[in-house]
Tab-separated table of C-alpha atoms in Angstrom:
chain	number	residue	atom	x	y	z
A	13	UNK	CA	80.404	282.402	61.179
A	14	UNK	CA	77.562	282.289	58.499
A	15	UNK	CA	73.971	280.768	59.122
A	16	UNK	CA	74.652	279.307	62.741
A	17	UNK	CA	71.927	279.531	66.264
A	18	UNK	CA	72.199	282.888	68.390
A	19	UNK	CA	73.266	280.895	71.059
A	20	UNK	CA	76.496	279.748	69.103
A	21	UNK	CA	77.121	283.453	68.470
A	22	UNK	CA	77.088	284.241	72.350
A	23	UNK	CA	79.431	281.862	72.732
A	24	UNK	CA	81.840	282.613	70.398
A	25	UNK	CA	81.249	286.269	72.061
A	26	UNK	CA	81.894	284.579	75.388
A	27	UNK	CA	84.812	282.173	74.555
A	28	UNK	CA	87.016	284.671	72.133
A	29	UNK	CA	86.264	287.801	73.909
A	30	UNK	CA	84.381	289.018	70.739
A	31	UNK	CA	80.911	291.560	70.232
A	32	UNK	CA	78.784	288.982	68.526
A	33	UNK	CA	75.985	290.042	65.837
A	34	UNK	CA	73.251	288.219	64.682
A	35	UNK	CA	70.762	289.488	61.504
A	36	UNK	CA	67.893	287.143	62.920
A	37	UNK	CA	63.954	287.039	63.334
A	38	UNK	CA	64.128	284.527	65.910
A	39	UNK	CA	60.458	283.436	66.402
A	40	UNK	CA	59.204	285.354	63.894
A	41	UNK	CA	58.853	285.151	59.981
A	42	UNK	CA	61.643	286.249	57.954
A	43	UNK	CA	60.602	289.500	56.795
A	44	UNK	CA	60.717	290.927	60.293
A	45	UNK	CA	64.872	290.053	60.703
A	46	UNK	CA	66.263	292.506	63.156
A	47	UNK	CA	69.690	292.543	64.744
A	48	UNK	CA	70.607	291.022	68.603
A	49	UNK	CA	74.257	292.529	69.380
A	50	UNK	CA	75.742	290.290	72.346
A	51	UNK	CA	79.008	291.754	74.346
A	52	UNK	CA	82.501	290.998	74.789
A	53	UNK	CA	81.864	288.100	77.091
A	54	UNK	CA	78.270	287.153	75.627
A	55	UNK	CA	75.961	289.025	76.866
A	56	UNK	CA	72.997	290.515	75.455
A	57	UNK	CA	73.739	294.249	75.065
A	58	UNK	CA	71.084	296.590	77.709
A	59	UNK	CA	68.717	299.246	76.334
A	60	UNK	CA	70.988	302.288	76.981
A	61	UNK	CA	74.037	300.529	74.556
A	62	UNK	CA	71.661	299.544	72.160
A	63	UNK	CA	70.109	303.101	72.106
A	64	UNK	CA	73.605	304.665	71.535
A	65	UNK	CA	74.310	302.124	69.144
A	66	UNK	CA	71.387	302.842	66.856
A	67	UNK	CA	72.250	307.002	67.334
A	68	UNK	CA	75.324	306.599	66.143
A	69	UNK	CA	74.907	304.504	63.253
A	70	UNK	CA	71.477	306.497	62.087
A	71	UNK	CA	74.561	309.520	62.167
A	72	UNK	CA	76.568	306.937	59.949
A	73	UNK	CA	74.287	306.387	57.129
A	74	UNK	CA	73.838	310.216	56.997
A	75	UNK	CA	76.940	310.993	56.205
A	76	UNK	CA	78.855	307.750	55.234
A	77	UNK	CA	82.799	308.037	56.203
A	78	UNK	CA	85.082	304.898	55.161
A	79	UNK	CA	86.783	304.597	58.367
A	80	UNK	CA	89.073	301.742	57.740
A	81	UNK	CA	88.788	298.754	54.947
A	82	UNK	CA	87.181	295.742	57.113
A	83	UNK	CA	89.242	292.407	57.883
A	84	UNK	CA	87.309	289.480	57.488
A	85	UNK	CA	88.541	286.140	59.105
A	86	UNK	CA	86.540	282.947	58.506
A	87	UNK	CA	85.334	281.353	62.053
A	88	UNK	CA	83.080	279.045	60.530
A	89	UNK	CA	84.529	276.254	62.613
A	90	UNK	CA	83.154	277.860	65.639
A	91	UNK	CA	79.756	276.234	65.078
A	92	UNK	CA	81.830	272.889	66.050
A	93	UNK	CA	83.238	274.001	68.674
A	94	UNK	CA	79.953	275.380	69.799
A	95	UNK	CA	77.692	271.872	69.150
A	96	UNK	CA	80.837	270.279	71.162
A	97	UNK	CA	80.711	272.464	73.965
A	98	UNK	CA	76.955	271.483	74.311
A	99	UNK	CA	77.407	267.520	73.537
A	100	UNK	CA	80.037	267.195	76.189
A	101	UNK	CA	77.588	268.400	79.103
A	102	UNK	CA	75.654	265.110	78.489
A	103	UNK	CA	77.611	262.804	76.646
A	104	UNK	CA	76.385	259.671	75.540
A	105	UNK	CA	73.338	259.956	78.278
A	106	UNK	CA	70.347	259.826	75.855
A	107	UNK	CA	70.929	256.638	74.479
A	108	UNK	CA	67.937	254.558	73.845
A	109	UNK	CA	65.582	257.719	73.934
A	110	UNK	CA	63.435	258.352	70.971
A	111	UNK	CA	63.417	262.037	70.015
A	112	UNK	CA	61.681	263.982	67.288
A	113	UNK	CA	63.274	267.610	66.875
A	114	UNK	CA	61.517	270.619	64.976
A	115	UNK	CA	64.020	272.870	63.813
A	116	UNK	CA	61.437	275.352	62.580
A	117	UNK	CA	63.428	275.673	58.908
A	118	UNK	CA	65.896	277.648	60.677
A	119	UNK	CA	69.373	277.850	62.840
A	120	UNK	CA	69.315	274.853	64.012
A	121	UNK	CA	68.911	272.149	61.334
A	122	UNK	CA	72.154	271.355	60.764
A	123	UNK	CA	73.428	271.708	64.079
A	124	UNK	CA	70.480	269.945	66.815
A	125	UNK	CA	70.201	266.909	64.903
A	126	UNK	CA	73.542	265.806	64.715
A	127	UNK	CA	74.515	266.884	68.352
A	128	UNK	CA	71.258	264.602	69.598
A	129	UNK	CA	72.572	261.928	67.422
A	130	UNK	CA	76.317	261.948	68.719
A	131	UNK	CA	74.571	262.070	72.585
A	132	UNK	CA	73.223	258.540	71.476
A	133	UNK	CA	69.466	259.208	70.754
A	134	UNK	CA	67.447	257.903	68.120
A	135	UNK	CA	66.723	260.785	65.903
A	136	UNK	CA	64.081	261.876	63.837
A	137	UNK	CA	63.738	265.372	61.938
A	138	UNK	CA	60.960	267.821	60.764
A	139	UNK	CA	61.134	271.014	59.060
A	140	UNK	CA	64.960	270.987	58.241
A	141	UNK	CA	64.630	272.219	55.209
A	142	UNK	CA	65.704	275.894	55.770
A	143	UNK	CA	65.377	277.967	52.149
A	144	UNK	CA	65.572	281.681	54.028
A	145	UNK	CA	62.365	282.170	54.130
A	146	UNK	CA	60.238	279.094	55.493
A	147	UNK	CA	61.990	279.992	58.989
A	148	UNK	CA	58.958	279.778	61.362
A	149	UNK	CA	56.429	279.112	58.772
A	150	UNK	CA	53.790	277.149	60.601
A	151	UNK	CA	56.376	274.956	62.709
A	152	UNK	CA	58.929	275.226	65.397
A	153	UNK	CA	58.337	276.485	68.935
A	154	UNK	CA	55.529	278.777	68.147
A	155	UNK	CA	53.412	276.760	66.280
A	156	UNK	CA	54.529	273.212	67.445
A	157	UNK	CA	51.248	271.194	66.406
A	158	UNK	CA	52.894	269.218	63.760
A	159	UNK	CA	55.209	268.014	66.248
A	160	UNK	CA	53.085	266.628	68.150
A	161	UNK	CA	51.334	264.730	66.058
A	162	UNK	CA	54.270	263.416	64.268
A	163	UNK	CA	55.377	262.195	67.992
A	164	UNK	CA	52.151	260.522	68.450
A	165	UNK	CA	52.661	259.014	65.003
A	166	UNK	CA	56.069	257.593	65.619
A	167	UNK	CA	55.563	256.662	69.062
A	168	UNK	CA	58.750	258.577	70.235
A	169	UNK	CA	59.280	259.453	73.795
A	170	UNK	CA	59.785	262.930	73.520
A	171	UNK	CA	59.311	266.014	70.803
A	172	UNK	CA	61.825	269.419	70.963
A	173	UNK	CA	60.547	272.009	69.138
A	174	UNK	CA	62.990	274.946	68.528
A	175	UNK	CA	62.618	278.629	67.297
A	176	UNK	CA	64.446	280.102	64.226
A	177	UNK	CA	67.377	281.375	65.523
A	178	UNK	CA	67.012	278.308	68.138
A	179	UNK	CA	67.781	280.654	71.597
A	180	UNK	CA	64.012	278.760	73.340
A	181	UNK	CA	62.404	275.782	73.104
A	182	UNK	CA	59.020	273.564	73.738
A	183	UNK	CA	58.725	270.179	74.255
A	184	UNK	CA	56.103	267.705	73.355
A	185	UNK	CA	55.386	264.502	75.564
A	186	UNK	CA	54.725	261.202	74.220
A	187	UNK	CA	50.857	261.929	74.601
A	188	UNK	CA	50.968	264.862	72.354
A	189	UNK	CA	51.160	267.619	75.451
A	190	UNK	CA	52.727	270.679	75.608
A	191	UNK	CA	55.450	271.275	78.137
A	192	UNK	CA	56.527	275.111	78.260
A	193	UNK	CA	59.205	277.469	79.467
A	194	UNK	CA	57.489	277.561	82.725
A	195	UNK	CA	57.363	273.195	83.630
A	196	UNK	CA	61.040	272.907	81.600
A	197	UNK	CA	62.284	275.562	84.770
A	198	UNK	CA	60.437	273.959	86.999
A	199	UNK	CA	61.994	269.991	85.748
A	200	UNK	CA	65.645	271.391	85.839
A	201	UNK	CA	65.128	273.725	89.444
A	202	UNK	CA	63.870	270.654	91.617
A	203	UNK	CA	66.743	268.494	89.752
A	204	UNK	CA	69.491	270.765	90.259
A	205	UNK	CA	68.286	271.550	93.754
A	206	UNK	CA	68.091	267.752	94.798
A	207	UNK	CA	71.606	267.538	93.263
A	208	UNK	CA	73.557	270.442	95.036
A	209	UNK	CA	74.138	272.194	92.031
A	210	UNK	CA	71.152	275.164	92.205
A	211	UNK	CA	73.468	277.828	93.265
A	212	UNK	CA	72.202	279.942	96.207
A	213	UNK	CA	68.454	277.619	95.547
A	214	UNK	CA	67.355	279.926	93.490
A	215	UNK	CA	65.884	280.847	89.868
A	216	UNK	CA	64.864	283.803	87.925
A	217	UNK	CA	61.733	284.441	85.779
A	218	UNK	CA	60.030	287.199	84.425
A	219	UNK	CA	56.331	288.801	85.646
A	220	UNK	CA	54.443	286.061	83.156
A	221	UNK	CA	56.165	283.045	84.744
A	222	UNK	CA	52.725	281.095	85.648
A	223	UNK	CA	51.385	281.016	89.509
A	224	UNK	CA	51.984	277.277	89.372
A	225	UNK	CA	55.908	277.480	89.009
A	226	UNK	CA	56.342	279.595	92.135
A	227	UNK	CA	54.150	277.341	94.252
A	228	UNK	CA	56.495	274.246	93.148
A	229	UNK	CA	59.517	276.043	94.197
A	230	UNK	CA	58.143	277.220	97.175
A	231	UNK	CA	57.503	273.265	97.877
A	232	UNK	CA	61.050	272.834	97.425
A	233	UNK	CA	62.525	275.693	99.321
A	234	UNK	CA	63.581	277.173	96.073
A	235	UNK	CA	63.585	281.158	96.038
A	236	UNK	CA	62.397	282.655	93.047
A	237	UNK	CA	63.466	286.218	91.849
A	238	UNK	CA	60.951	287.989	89.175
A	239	UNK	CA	62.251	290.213	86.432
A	240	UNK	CA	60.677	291.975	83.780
A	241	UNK	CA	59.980	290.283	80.552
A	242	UNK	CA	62.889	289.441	78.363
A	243	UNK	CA	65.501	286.632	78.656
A	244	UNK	CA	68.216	289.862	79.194
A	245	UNK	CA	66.331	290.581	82.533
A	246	UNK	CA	66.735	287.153	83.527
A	247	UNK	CA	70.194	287.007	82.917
A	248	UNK	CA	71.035	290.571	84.301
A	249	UNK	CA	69.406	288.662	87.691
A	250	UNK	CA	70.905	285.666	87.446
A	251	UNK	CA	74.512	287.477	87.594
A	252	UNK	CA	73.100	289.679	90.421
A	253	UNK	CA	72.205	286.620	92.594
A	254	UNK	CA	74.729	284.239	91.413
A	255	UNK	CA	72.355	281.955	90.331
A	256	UNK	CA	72.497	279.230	87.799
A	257	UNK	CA	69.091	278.715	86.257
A	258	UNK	CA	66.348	281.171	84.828
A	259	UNK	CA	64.182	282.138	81.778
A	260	UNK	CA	60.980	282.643	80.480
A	261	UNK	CA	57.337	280.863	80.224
A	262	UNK	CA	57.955	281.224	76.042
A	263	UNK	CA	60.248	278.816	76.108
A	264	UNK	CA	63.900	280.932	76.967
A	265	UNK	CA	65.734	279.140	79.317
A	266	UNK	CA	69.049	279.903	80.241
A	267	UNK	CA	71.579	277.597	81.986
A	268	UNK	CA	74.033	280.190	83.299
A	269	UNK	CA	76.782	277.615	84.461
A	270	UNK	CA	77.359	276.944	80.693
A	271	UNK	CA	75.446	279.868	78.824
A	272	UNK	CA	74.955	283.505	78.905
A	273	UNK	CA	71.775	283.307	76.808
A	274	UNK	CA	68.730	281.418	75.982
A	275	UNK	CA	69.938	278.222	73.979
A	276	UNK	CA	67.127	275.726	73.165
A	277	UNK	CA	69.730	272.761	72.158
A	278	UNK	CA	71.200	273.044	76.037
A	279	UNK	CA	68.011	273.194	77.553
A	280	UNK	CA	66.737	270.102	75.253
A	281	UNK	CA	69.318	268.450	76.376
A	282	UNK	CA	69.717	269.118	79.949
A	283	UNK	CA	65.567	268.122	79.607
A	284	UNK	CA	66.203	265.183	77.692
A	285	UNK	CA	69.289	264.085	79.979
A	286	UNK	CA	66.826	264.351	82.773
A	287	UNK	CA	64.187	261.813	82.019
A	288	UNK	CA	66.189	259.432	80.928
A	289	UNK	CA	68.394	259.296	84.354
A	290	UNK	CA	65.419	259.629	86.283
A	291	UNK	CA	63.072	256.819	83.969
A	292	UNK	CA	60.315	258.703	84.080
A	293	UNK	CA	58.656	259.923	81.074
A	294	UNK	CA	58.079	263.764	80.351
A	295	UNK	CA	54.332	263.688	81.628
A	296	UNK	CA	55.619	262.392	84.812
A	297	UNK	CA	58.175	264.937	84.936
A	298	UNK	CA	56.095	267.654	84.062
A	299	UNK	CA	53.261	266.351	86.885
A	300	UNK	CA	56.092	268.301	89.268
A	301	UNK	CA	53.833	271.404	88.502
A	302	UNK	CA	50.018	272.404	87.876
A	303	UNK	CA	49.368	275.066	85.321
A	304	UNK	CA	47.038	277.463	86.725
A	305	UNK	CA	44.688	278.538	84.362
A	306	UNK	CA	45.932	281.992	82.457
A	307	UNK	CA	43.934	284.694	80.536
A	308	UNK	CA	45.359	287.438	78.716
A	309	UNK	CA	43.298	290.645	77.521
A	310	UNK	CA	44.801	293.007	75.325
A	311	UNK	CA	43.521	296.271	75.584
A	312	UNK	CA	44.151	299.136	72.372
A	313	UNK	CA	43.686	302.633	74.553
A	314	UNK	CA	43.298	305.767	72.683
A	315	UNK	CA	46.829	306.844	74.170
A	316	UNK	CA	49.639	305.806	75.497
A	317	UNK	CA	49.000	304.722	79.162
A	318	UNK	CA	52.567	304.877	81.433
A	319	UNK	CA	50.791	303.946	84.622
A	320	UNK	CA	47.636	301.728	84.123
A	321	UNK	CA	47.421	300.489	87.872
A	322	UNK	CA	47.128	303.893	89.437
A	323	UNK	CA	43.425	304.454	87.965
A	324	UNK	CA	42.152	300.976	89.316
A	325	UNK	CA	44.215	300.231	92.081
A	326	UNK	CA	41.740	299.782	94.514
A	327	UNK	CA	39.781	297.360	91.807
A	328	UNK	CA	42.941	295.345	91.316
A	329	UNK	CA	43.968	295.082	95.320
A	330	UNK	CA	39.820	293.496	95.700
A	331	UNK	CA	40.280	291.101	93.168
A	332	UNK	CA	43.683	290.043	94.580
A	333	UNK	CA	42.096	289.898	98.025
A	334	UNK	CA	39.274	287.339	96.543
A	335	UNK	CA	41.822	284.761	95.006
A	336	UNK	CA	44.324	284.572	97.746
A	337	UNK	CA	47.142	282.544	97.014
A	338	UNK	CA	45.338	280.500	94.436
A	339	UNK	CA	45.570	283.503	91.902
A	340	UNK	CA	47.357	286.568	90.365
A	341	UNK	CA	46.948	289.678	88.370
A	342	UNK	CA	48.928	291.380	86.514
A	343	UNK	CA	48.325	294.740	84.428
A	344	UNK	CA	51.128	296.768	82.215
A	345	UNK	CA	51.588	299.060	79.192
A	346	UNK	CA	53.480	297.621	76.263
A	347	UNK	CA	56.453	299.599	75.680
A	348	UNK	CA	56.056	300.028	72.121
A	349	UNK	CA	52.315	300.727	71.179
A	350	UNK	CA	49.108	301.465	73.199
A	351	UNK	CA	48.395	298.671	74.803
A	352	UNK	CA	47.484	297.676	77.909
A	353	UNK	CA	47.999	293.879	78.808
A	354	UNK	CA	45.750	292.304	81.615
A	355	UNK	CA	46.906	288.706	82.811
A	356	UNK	CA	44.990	286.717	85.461
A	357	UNK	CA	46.099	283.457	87.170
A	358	UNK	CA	43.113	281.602	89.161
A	359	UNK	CA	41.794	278.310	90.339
A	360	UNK	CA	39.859	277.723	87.104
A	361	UNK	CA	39.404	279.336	84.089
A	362	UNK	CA	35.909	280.580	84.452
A	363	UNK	CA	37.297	283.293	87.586
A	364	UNK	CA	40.325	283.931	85.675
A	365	UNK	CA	38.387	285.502	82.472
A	366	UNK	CA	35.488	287.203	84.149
A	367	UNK	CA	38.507	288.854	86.407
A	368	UNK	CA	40.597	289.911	83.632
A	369	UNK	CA	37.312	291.245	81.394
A	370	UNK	CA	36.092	293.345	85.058
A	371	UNK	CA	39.713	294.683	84.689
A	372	UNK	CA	39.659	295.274	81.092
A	373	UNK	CA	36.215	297.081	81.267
A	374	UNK	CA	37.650	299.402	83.681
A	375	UNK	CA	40.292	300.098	81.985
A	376	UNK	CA	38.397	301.050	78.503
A	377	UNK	CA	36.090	303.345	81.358
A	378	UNK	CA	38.893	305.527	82.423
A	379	UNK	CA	41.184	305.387	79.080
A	380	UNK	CA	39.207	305.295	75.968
A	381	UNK	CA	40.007	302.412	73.248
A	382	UNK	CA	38.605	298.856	73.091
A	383	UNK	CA	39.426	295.127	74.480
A	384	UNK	CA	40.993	293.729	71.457
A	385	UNK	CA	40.007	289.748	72.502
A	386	UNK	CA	41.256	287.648	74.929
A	387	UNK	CA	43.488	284.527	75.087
């Protein structure tokens, strides 16, 4: 297929009944390129297949057997199939709307601006310029400052940042604010919902979805299903409940009526479509939800920790019992390293880091290790 989006490889893994692979580093710099494997059908492959997978083929490269010579067929056309697939779920709809689009040097820099153009919006383009290894350098979704100032600077109505292998997404308003994962969700639930096409009213989103999000659905009778982190959680729910929308604060979000993955250029779209049937700008749209303030504490123990509420459960359920409903807490062990990660949702910002450092302290007491900062 050559250098296409991860979301166009899903599809072709949905629509051809193929196992899609894709050598990306998605949000990250190019030096850290890994390898996402999506099904026949297009989904992301679970942790038990990809285990196996990386058994076997460790066995493989010690001793090397030429099984068969490999056929190669060229499916570059895919990538138009893909971009038409996504341009005919809005159409013409965003004429008149002034867009800027990141494409973060990567995936999507031939592909976003052209389908944004055919949908009837006035275009304009940064970081396009993919050379294989500027992908992610200081632009796209993770680092989306430039974007907003060049919005500001044009006076456009909205800004799209992108990732590098263009599977999330953040937008920028015409004041130069952020709008993530979490307010995109929330834009596209209460939509959906009002038009009779949330199936079963309900979404899915990961432990790190912000407190803010679930009090907006819970306005709008929406149920809400919580998953572990990763946009393959989300998607393993989403089948589970038959439900047609979910993702991930970071900027995933997956449109399961028309995806089996996170694909930035839908969501853009579908966001994009959105404010320009409703006339409302993205501030407005995004005023559908208040961000409760969020603090993060990393904490490097001297060991692995499997369990890190057991020790301080009795700390954590006081704390809880002090916010209410106008906070949250959340404490886990990364799976890779030792880490434990605190997150607190409160009122203001001030409760929400002295919480999470009382936490953090307590933590360090009965583990060994250090708070490694907060953010």
């Amino acid at each position: 297929m050559g250098v296409v989006p991860t979301p166009a490889i899903a599809y072709a893994a949905e629509q051809y009944g193929w196992v899609g692979i894709a050598i990306t580093a998605s949000h990250n710099v190019w030096s850290d390129n890994g390898i996402k494997v999506f099904a026949s059908g297009g989904a992301k492959l679970g942790d038990a297949e990809q285990i196996e997978i990386e058994r076997e083929w460790h066995a493989m490269v010690a001793e090397p057997v030429v099984r068969a010579e490999p056929i190669i067929h060229d499916a570059t056309g895919i990538i138009g199939e893909y971009a038409t697939h996504r341009l005919n779920i809005v159409g013409e709809a965003l004429s008149g709307v002034r867009v800027v689009l990141d494409c973060a040097n990567g995936a999507m820099s031939h592909v976003a601006p052209e389908v944004f153009m055919s949908a009837g919006a006035d275009v304009s383009v940064i970081h396009a310029s993919p050379n294989g290894r500027n992908i992610n350098d200081n632009c796209g979704a993770t680092a989306p400052q430039q974007l907003a100032a060049q919005v500001i600077a044009e006076g456009a109505d909205i800004g799209i940042a992108f990732d590098g292998d263009g599977d999330r997404l953040i937008a920028v308003s015409a004041n130069g604010a952020l709008v993530d994962g979490d307010h995109i969700m929330a834009i596209a639930a209460v939509d959906l919902a009002h038009r009779g096409l949330l199936r079963n009213k309900g979404v899915a989103v990961t432990v790190m979805t912000n407190l803010g999000f679930h009090h907006t659905m819970r306005e709008n009778n929406i149920d809400v299903v919580i998953t572990p982190v990763g946009d393959r959680s989300v998607l393993v729910a989403l089948d589970e409940f038959d439900f047609v929308l979910g993702g991930e604060q970071s900027g995933h979000v997956i449109h399961r009526a028309h995806a089996t993955t996170g694909d930035g250029l839908l969501a853009a779209l579908q966001l994009v479509e959105y404010i320009t049937r409703a006339h409302v700008t993205l501030d407005q749209a995004a005023s559908i939800m208040q961000t409760y303030p969020q603090v993060l504490v990393n904490i490097r123990t001297l060991n692995r920790v499997h369990d890190p509420v057991a020790d301080i459960a009795d700390q954590i359920a006081q704390e809880e019992a002090e916010l209410g409903d106008d906070g949250r807490i959340l404490v886990r062990s990364s799976g890779t390293e030792p880490l434990v990660r605190v997150m607190v949702e409160a009122a203001d910002q001030i409760s929400a880091e002295s919480i999470a450092m009382r936490l953090a302290r307590s933590i360090v007491e009965v583990h060994g290790g250090s708070i490694e900062g907060t953010h």
